[in-house]
Amino acid sequence: MAHDPTTSRTSPDRGLATRAVHTGERPPQPQFRPTVTPIYPGSTYVYDDIEVMDAALAGDETKYVYTRYGNPTTTALEEVIANLEGTATAIGFASGMAAVHTAIISSIGPGSTILATRDLYGHTFATLQDHFSTWGVKTELVDFLDLEATAAAIDEYSPDLIVCETITNPLMKVTDVPAIARLARDADATLLVDSTFTPPVLYRPADDGAHLVVHSMTKYIAGHGDVTGGIVATSRMRRRQLGDMAKLNGSVLGPFEAWLALRGVKTLPLRYKQQCQNALTVAQALEANPRVGLVNYPGLEGHASHATAKRLFGDRGYGAMISFTIKDATKEDVFNYLEALELIIPATSLGDIYTLSLYPAMASHRSMPLEDREQIGIGDDLVRLSVGIEDAGDIIADLEQAIRRASA
Ligand SMILES: Cc1ncc(COP(=O)(O)O)c(C=O)c1O
């Protein structure tokens, strides 16, 4: 009879402590399959045949040896995201920033130049400006909404990597990704698109030529405010590079988070459809509110990016992020508004099933001086909303009463 270590480890001849550790573990492959992918918490994997294990350690991507190299629960999530984004593959990370960071380092080397849009998520901006600059990597900034200036900057700097976001925060301007991708292709540069604000239900940057599509899964993909994670959807060749980097920097997604995100993504189309519908209804109500000044939402005809949004997103919606100004509001008035909210949660982050409101002057743009902020349209009177899946009427009623109390 073949040697069976499981039986041997748990035999009654063994001590109680040994049996407590080993009994019930490593059962043979079952005849059944669970209807959902299990969470595989094991950090290591065993093989009956040591030669197969040798192949796994040599890099056979279909096998697992150690969770920092790959994990079956994480693989399941990566498969569904690649499928939805229309890429060959994807790779999970411990956070959106780990995904951004690793995607950047996989595309540059010493002396590289990066061209990035001015309107970037604060920590991505800091990564480029403060972190990579100290390693001899130069980042040049230009407003990607100005395509002529972007083309000129590409000609001038010959960047190795181009970095942008699909919808800018907090003014909700829509980047013309197909046009930027054409410029990147002509310049032989890698294009990294942070698509956190536009899950693949709405837009798929890889279809238009992005090489690296990054998401903070903390937001729409997981969707319930209970996961921190990131993902990069990309080609097999780039995934291999990213995987090698992740192996070294250890920025991998844990299996519990992967499982929660896998569960979350199943309802992404339903959630996001409702969020987009709600956002349009809320934006229209805000526009009609005499106490509200500007409403930034690409679904509104007056928004500067309305035509681009229509072209990129078709009839799938305009996203679920809005920002608006409360007329003549001071910082104190906006604090009053946040404190008066009864349904909407005054918290940072976005993309959750519940509606969130954030104050850019206090949060994302806190370190930017008021004059600089005002120049780009982010004054003390600007508030951001991430619209959830609640009843639109309840969201609107809460906003109306809180806006009323802002300046009361
Ligand atoms: C556009 C964008 N990219 C990246 C990130 C970073 O994601 P995480 O917080 O999961 O690291 C955020 C976080 O707010 C974001 O808004």
Short mmCIF file of N, CA, C and O and ligand atoms in Angstrom, two decimals, residues 95-97 100 121 124 165 194 196-197 216 218-219 228-229 350, ligand 1:
data_model
loop_
_atom_site.label_atom_id
_atom_site.label_comp_id
_atom_site.label_asym_id
_atom_site.label_seq_id
_atom_site.Cartn_x
_atom_site.Cartn_y
_atom_site.Cartn_z
N SER A 95 -3.66 46.53 -1.93
CA SER A 95 -4.41 47.79 -1.92
C SER A 95 -4.34 48.39 -3.31
O SER A 95 -3.52 47.96 -4.14
N GLY A 96 -5.15 49.42 -3.53
CA GLY A 96 -5.08 50.13 -4.80
C GLY A 96 -3.69 50.73 -4.98
O GLY A 96 -3.11 50.69 -6.08
N MET A 97 -3.13 51.28 -3.90
CA MET A 97 -1.80 51.90 -4.02
C MET A 97 -0.72 50.87 -4.32
O MET A 97 0.23 51.17 -5.05
N VAL A 100 -1.03 50.38 -7.99
CA VAL A 100 -0.50 51.53 -8.73
C VAL A 100 1.03 51.49 -8.70
O VAL A 100 1.70 51.60 -9.73
N TYR A 121 -5.10 61.11 -8.34
CA TYR A 121 -5.33 60.78 -6.93
C TYR A 121 -4.09 61.19 -6.13
O TYR A 121 -2.95 60.93 -6.58
N THR A 124 -1.15 58.82 -5.61
CA THR A 124 -0.46 58.48 -6.87
C THR A 124 0.48 59.63 -7.24
O THR A 124 1.64 59.42 -7.61
N GLU A 165 -6.12 58.88 -15.12
CA GLU A 165 -7.33 58.28 -14.53
C GLU A 165 -8.50 58.51 -15.48
O GLU A 165 -8.49 59.50 -16.22
N ASP A 194 -5.74 54.37 -14.42
CA ASP A 194 -6.42 54.06 -13.15
C ASP A 194 -7.92 54.22 -13.41
O ASP A 194 -8.42 55.32 -13.64
N THR A 196 -10.41 53.24 -11.39
CA THR A 196 -11.15 53.05 -10.13
C THR A 196 -12.55 53.66 -10.17
O THR A 196 -13.52 53.07 -9.67
N PHE A 197 -12.68 54.85 -10.79
CA PHE A 197 -14.00 55.52 -10.83
C PHE A 197 -14.92 54.92 -11.90
O PHE A 197 -16.09 55.27 -11.94
N SER A 216 -8.47 50.43 -7.62
CA SER A 216 -8.55 50.23 -6.19
C SER A 216 -9.82 49.40 -6.01
O SER A 216 -10.93 49.92 -6.17
N THR A 218 -10.92 48.41 -3.37
CA THR A 218 -11.53 48.92 -2.15
C THR A 218 -12.84 49.63 -2.48
O THR A 218 -13.72 49.76 -1.63
N LYS A 219 -12.98 50.07 -3.73
CA LYS A 219 -14.10 50.91 -4.13
C LYS A 219 -15.20 50.06 -4.79
O LYS A 219 -15.74 49.18 -4.15
N THR A 228 -9.89 46.02 1.55
CA THR A 228 -8.84 46.86 0.97
C THR A 228 -8.09 45.99 -0.02
O THR A 228 -7.60 44.91 0.34
N GLY A 229 -8.05 46.45 -1.27
CA GLY A 229 -7.38 45.64 -2.30
C GLY A 229 -7.21 46.42 -3.58
O GLY A 229 -7.80 47.48 -3.77
N LEU A 350 -15.10 55.75 -1.50
CA LEU A 350 -16.14 55.86 -2.51
C LEU A 350 -16.49 54.47 -3.02
O LEU A 350 -15.77 53.50 -2.75
C1 LIG B 1 -8.43 56.84 -8.11
C2 LIG B 1 -7.79 56.12 -6.96
N1 LIG B 1 -6.73 55.33 -7.21
C3 LIG B 1 -6.12 54.65 -6.22
C4 LIG B 1 -6.57 54.75 -4.91
C5 LIG B 1 -5.85 53.99 -3.84
O1 LIG B 1 -6.60 52.88 -3.44
P1 LIG B 1 -6.42 52.17 -2.00
O2 LIG B 1 -6.95 53.12 -0.97
O3 LIG B 1 -7.19 50.92 -2.13
O4 LIG B 1 -4.96 51.94 -1.81
C6 LIG B 1 -7.67 55.54 -4.62
C7 LIG B 1 -8.15 55.66 -3.23
O5 LIG B 1 -9.01 56.46 -2.91
C8 LIG B 1 -8.30 56.25 -5.66
O6 LIG B 1 -9.36 57.03 -5.45
#
